[in-house]
Tab-separated table of C-alpha atoms in Angstrom:
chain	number	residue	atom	x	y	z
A	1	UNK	CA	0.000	0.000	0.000
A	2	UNK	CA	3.192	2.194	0.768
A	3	UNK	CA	4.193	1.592	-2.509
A	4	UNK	CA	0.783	2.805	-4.094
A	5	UNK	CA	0.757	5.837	-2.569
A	6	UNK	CA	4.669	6.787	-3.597
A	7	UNK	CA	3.421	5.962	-7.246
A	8	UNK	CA	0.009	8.208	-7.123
A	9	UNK	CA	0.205	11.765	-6.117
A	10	UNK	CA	-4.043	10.975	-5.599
A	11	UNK	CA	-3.163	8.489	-3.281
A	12	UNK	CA	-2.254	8.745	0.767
A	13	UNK	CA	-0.863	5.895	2.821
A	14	UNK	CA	-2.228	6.673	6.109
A	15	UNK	CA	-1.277	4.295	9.337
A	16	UNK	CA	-4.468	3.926	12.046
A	17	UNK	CA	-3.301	5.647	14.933
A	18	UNK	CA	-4.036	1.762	16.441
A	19	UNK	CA	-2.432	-1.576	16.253
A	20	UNK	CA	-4.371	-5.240	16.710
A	21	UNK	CA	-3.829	-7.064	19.338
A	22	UNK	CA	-0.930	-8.364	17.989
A	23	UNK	CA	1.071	-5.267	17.254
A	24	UNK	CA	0.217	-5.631	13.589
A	25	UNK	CA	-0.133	-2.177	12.388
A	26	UNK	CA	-3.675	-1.189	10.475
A	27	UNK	CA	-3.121	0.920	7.388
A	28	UNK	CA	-5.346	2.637	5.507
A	29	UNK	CA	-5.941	4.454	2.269
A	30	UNK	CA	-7.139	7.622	1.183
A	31	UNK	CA	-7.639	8.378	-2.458
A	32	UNK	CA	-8.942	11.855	-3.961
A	33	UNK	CA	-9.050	15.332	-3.663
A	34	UNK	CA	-8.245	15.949	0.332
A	35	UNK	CA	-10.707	19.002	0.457
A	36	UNK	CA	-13.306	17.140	-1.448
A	37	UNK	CA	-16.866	17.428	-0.357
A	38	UNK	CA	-17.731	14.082	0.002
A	39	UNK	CA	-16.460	10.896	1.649
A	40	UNK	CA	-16.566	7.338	1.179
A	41	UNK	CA	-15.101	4.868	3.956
A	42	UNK	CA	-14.623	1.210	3.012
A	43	UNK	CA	-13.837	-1.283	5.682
A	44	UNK	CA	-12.787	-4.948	4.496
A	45	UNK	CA	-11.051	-7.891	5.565
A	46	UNK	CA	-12.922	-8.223	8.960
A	47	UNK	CA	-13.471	-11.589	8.903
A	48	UNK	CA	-10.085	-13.300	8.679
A	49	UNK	CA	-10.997	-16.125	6.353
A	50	UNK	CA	-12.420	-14.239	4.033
A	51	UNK	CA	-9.498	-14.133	1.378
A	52	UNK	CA	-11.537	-12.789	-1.651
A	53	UNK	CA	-12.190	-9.370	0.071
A	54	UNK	CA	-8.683	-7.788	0.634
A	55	UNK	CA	-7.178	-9.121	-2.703
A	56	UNK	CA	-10.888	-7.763	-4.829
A	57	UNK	CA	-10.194	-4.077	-2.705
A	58	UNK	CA	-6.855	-4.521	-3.722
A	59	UNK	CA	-8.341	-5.063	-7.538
A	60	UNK	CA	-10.294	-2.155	-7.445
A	61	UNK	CA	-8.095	0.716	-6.060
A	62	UNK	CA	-5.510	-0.642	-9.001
A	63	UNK	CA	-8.201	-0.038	-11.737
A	64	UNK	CA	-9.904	2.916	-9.717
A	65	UNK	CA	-6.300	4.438	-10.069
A	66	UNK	CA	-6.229	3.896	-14.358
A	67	UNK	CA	-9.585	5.139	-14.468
A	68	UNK	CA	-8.342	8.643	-12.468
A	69	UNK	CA	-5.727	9.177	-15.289
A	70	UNK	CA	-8.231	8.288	-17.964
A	71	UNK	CA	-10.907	11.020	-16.053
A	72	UNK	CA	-9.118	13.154	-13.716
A	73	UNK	CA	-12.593	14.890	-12.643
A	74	UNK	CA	-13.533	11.152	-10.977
A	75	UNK	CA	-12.028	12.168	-7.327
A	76	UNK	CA	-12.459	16.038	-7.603
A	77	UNK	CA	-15.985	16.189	-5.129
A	78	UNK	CA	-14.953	12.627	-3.394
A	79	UNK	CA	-12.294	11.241	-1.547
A	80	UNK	CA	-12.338	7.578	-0.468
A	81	UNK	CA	-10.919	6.315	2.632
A	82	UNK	CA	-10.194	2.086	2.449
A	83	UNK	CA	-8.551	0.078	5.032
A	84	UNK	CA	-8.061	-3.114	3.137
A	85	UNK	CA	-7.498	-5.481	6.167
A	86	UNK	CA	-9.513	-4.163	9.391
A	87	UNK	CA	-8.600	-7.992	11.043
A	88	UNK	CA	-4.293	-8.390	10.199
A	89	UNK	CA	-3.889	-11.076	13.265
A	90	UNK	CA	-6.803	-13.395	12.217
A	91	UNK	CA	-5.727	-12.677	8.386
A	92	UNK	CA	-2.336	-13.606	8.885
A	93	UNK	CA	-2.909	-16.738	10.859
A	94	UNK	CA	-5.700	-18.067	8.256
A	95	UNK	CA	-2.378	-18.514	6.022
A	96	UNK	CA	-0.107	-19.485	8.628
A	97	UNK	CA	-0.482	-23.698	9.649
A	98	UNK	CA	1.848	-25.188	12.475
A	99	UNK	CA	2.061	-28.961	13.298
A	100	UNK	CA	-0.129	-27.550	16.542
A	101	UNK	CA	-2.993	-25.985	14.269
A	102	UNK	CA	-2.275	-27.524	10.554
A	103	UNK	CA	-6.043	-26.078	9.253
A	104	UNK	CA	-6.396	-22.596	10.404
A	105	UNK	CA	-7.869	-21.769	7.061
A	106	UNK	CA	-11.665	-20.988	9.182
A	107	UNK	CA	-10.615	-19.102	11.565
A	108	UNK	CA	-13.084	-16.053	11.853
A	109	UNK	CA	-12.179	-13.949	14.563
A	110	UNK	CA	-9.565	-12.110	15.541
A	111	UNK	CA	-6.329	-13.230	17.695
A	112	UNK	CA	-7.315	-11.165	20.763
A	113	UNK	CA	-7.458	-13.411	24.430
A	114	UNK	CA	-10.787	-13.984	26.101
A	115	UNK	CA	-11.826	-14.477	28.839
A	116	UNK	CA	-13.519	-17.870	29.722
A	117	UNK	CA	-16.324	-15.624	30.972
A	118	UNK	CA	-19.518	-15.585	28.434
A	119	UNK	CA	-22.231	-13.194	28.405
A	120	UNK	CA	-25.904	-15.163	28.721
């Protein structure tokens, strides 16, 4: 995403002022005109086994950014803010299998510790 932003003057790399639970940092996107009227925020890869929605996000700010030099008027009244994976602990151990856990490929939530408390 660094690397997007060094390439695009339209485009900002912006790091969350947050980190998950795992010290992974959260970064972020912001693509358009900074004073623009309008805002858009797009939040994906919450659920960490769901691959498809970082790497289509991913898809679409590439061809979002050919379609700005094509029409340079398509960011002037909106800028778009994206964080492409909201979840990086869970997302990063769905692709990560140990002899311990060889099929973390479902893994939903996030890495955070519970408590063995539940809420009825």
């Amino acid at each position: 995403m660094r690397s997007l932003a060094t390439e695009n003057e339209l485009v900002e790399s912006i790091e969350l002022p947050f980190q998950s639970s795992e010290g992974r940092e959260i970064m972020g996107l912001a693509i358009g005109n900074p004073n623009a009227p309008m805002a858009v925020y797009i939040n994906v890869g919450i659920h960490a086994r769901e691959w498809i929605g970082p790497a289509s996000v991913m898809f679409a700010i590439d061809q979002l950014l050919l379609d700005v030099i094509e029409t340079p008027s398509l960011f002037q009244k909106t800028r778009m803010y994206i964080t492409p994976v909201s979840n990086p602990d869970g997302y990063e151990y769905t692709w990560t299998a140990t002899s311990t856990n060889p099929s973390p490929r479902m893994w939903r939530k996030n890495r955070r510790k519970s408590s063995e408390k539940f809420v009825e």
